[in-house]
Coordinates of C-alpha atoms in Angstrom, one line a residue:
M1 CA 0.0 0.0 0.0
V2 CA 1.2 3.5 -0.9
N3 CA 2.5 5.6 2.0
S4 CA -0.2 8.2 2.8
K5 CA 2.2 11.2 2.7
M6 CA 3.7 10.0 -0.6
K7 CA 0.2 9.3 -2.0
K8 CA -0.8 12.9 -1.3
K9 CA 2.3 14.2 -3.1
I10 CA 1.7 12.0 -6.1
I11 CA -2.0 13.0 -6.3
F12 CA -1.0 16.6 -5.9
S13 CA 1.4 16.4 -8.9
I14 CA -1.2 14.6 -11.0
N15 CA -3.9 17.2 -10.2
E16 CA -1.5 20.1 -11.0
S17 CA -1.0 18.6 -14.5
I18 CA -4.7 18.0 -15.0
K19 CA -5.4 21.6 -14.0
A20 CA -2.9 22.9 -16.6
F21 CA -4.3 20.5 -19.3
Q22 CA -7.8 21.8 -18.6
L23 CA -6.6 25.4 -19.0
L24 CA -5.4 24.5 -22.5
K25 CA -9.0 24.6 -23.6
N26 CA -8.8 28.4 -23.4
E27 CA -10.2 29.9 -26.7
K28 CA -7.1 32.0 -27.4
L29 CA -4.8 28.9 -27.0
L30 CA -7.1 26.8 -29.2
L31 CA -7.0 29.4 -31.9
Q32 CA -3.2 29.5 -31.7
I33 CA -3.0 25.7 -32.0
E34 CA -5.3 25.7 -35.0
K35 CA -3.2 28.5 -36.6
V36 CA 0.0 26.5 -36.0
I37 CA -1.6 23.3 -37.5
N38 CA -2.6 25.3 -40.7
K39 CA 0.8 27.0 -40.9
I40 CA 2.8 23.8 -40.6
T41 CA 0.5 22.0 -43.1
K42 CA 0.9 24.8 -45.6
C43 CA 4.7 24.9 -45.1
L44 CA 5.1 21.2 -45.7
K45 CA 2.8 21.3 -48.7
N46 CA 5.0 24.0 -50.2
N47 CA 8.2 22.0 -49.7
G48 CA 9.3 24.0 -46.6
K49 CA 10.7 22.4 -43.5
I50 CA 10.0 22.5 -39.8
I51 CA 13.1 23.5 -37.7
F52 CA 13.1 22.7 -34.0
C53 CA 15.4 24.0 -31.2
G54 CA 15.6 24.2 -27.4
N55 CA 17.9 23.6 -24.5
G56 CA 18.1 20.8 -22.0
G57 CA 14.7 19.0 -21.8
S58 CA 13.5 21.2 -24.6
A59 CA 16.4 20.0 -26.7
A60 CA 15.1 16.5 -26.2
H61 CA 11.6 17.7 -27.1
A62 CA 12.9 19.3 -30.3
Q63 CA 14.6 16.0 -31.3
H64 CA 11.5 14.0 -30.4
F65 CA 9.2 16.0 -32.7
A66 CA 11.7 16.2 -35.6
A67 CA 11.6 12.4 -35.4
E68 CA 7.8 12.3 -35.3
Y69 CA 7.6 14.4 -38.5
V70 CA 10.4 12.7 -40.4
S71 CA 9.6 9.1 -39.5
K72 CA 5.9 8.9 -38.5
F73 CA 3.5 9.7 -35.7
E74 CA 0.4 7.6 -35.9
K75 CA 0.2 6.9 -39.7
I76 CA 2.5 5.2 -42.1
R77 CA 3.1 8.0 -44.7
K78 CA 5.8 9.8 -46.6
P79 CA 8.4 11.6 -44.4
F80 CA 7.8 15.3 -43.6
S81 CA 10.7 17.6 -43.9
A82 CA 11.9 18.5 -40.3
I83 CA 15.2 18.9 -38.5
S84 CA 16.4 19.6 -35.0
L85 CA 19.2 22.0 -34.4
T86 CA 20.1 20.3 -31.2
T87 CA 21.6 17.1 -32.6
D88 CA 25.0 17.8 -34.2
T89 CA 27.5 18.0 -31.4
S90 CA 30.4 19.0 -33.8
I91 CA 28.4 22.0 -35.0
I92 CA 27.2 23.0 -31.5
T93 CA 30.7 22.7 -29.9
S94 CA 32.4 24.4 -32.8
I95 CA 30.1 27.4 -32.6
S96 CA 30.3 27.5 -28.8
N97 CA 34.1 27.4 -28.9
D98 CA 34.8 29.7 -31.9
F99 CA 32.0 32.3 -31.3
D100 CA 29.7 32.0 -28.3
Y101 CA 27.1 29.6 -26.9
K102 CA 24.3 32.1 -27.6
Y103 CA 24.9 31.6 -31.4
I104 CA 24.6 27.7 -31.5
F105 CA 21.2 27.9 -33.2
S106 CA 21.3 31.2 -35.0
K107 CA 24.4 30.2 -37.0
Q108 CA 22.6 27.0 -38.0
I109 CA 19.5 28.9 -39.1
E110 CA 21.7 31.3 -41.0
A111 CA 23.1 28.3 -42.9
L112 CA 20.0 26.1 -43.3
G113 CA 16.9 28.3 -42.9
L114 CA 14.9 29.3 -45.9
R115 CA 12.0 31.8 -46.3
N116 CA 9.3 29.2 -46.6
D117 CA 10.4 27.3 -43.5
I118 CA 9.0 27.4 -39.9
L119 CA 11.1 27.7 -36.8
L120 CA 9.7 26.1 -33.6
C121 CA 11.5 27.3 -30.4
Y122 CA 11.1 25.8 -27.0
S123 CA 12.0 27.7 -23.9
T124 CA 10.1 27.2 -20.6
S125 CA 11.3 30.7 -19.4
G126 CA 11.1 32.4 -22.8
N127 CA 14.4 34.1 -22.0
S128 CA 17.1 31.8 -23.2
Q129 CA 19.6 33.9 -25.0
N130 CA 20.4 31.4 -27.7
I131 CA 16.7 30.9 -28.5
I132 CA 16.1 34.7 -28.7
E133 CA 19.1 35.0 -31.1
V134 CA 17.8 32.3 -33.4
A135 CA 14.2 33.7 -33.4
K136 CA 15.5 37.2 -34.2
L137 CA 17.6 35.9 -37.1
A138 CA 14.8 33.7 -38.4
K139 CA 12.5 36.8 -38.5
K140 CA 15.1 38.7 -40.4
K141 CA 15.2 35.9 -43.0
G142 CA 11.4 35.9 -43.3
I143 CA 11.0 32.6 -41.5
F144 CA 7.7 32.1 -39.5
V145 CA 8.6 31.8 -35.8
I146 CA 6.5 29.8 -33.3
S147 CA 7.7 29.9 -29.7
N148 CA 6.5 27.7 -26.9
T149 CA 7.0 29.1 -23.3
G150 CA 5.4 29.2 -19.9
N151 CA 2.8 31.7 -18.9
K152 CA 5.2 34.4 -17.7
T153 CA 6.0 37.6 -19.7
N154 CA 9.1 36.8 -21.7
K155 CA 11.5 38.3 -24.3
L156 CA 11.0 35.5 -26.8
S157 CA 7.3 36.4 -27.4
K158 CA 8.5 39.8 -28.8
C159 CA 10.4 38.1 -31.7
S160 CA 7.8 35.4 -32.4
D161 CA 4.9 35.4 -34.8
I162 CA 3.0 33.1 -32.4
N163 CA 3.9 32.6 -28.8
I164 CA 2.0 29.6 -27.2
K165 CA 2.1 30.1 -23.5
S166 CA 1.5 26.9 -21.5
P167 CA -0.7 27.8 -18.5
S168 CA 1.9 27.2 -15.8
S169 CA 5.1 28.7 -14.4
R170 CA 6.3 25.3 -13.3
T171 CA 9.0 23.9 -15.7
S172 CA 7.8 20.3 -15.6
T173 CA 4.2 21.2 -16.1
I174 CA 5.1 23.5 -19.0
Q175 CA 7.0 20.7 -20.6
E176 CA 4.0 18.3 -20.2
C177 CA 1.7 20.9 -21.8
Q178 CA 4.1 21.4 -24.7
L179 CA 4.2 17.6 -25.2
L180 CA 0.4 17.4 -25.4
I181 CA 0.2 20.5 -27.6
D182 CA 2.7 19.1 -30.1
H183 CA 1.1 15.7 -30.1
I184 CA -2.2 17.4 -31.0
I185 CA -0.5 19.5 -33.8
C186 CA 1.4 16.6 -35.2
R187 CA -1.7 14.3 -35.3
A188 CA -3.7 17.0 -37.1
V189 CA -1.0 17.8 -39.6
E190 CA -0.5 14.1 -40.3
I191 CA -4.2 13.6 -40.9
K192 CA -4.5 16.7 -43.1
L193 CA -1.5 15.7 -45.3
S194 CA -2.5 12.1 -45.5
K195 CA -5.9 13.0 -47.1
K196 CA -6.1 12.2 -50.8

């Protein structure tokens, strides 16, 4: 049997996540998610690519979703064009060493980003310098920028076309919301692009 104190802590954590998931039903968030689905679908139809980036857990998230688009999510279908800027250690360490860590993503977007691409940035704080740098450069190149942050006021929102704010200030809950949001988006895009 579960220890009563531990049980309370576990249930509290579950309820915190459920509360945040319920808040995702907010009309503004739903409209943003719908807009992202449509933008990604249009981008992929027009031979653009989805470019992902983030730090730490958000780096893993970026890699996760690049894989969902390139391989498959729930349907066997042709690969979608997507890449994560978090995977090439030679590029990342070279830029960090020769320039500065804050340029690890912006240098890559300068080399790889095209006007009809979409950049998806993940930062729970919305204030990560390397994410702000890549968003600014992407905007200069005419790339559509979608940022995913927590609910606090942040610098990244100012250099994004869409800033999806997960309804929490707790890092783990923000990441859980981002996972759910991206699963919803990926599922919808996959369905839309699989229609004949």
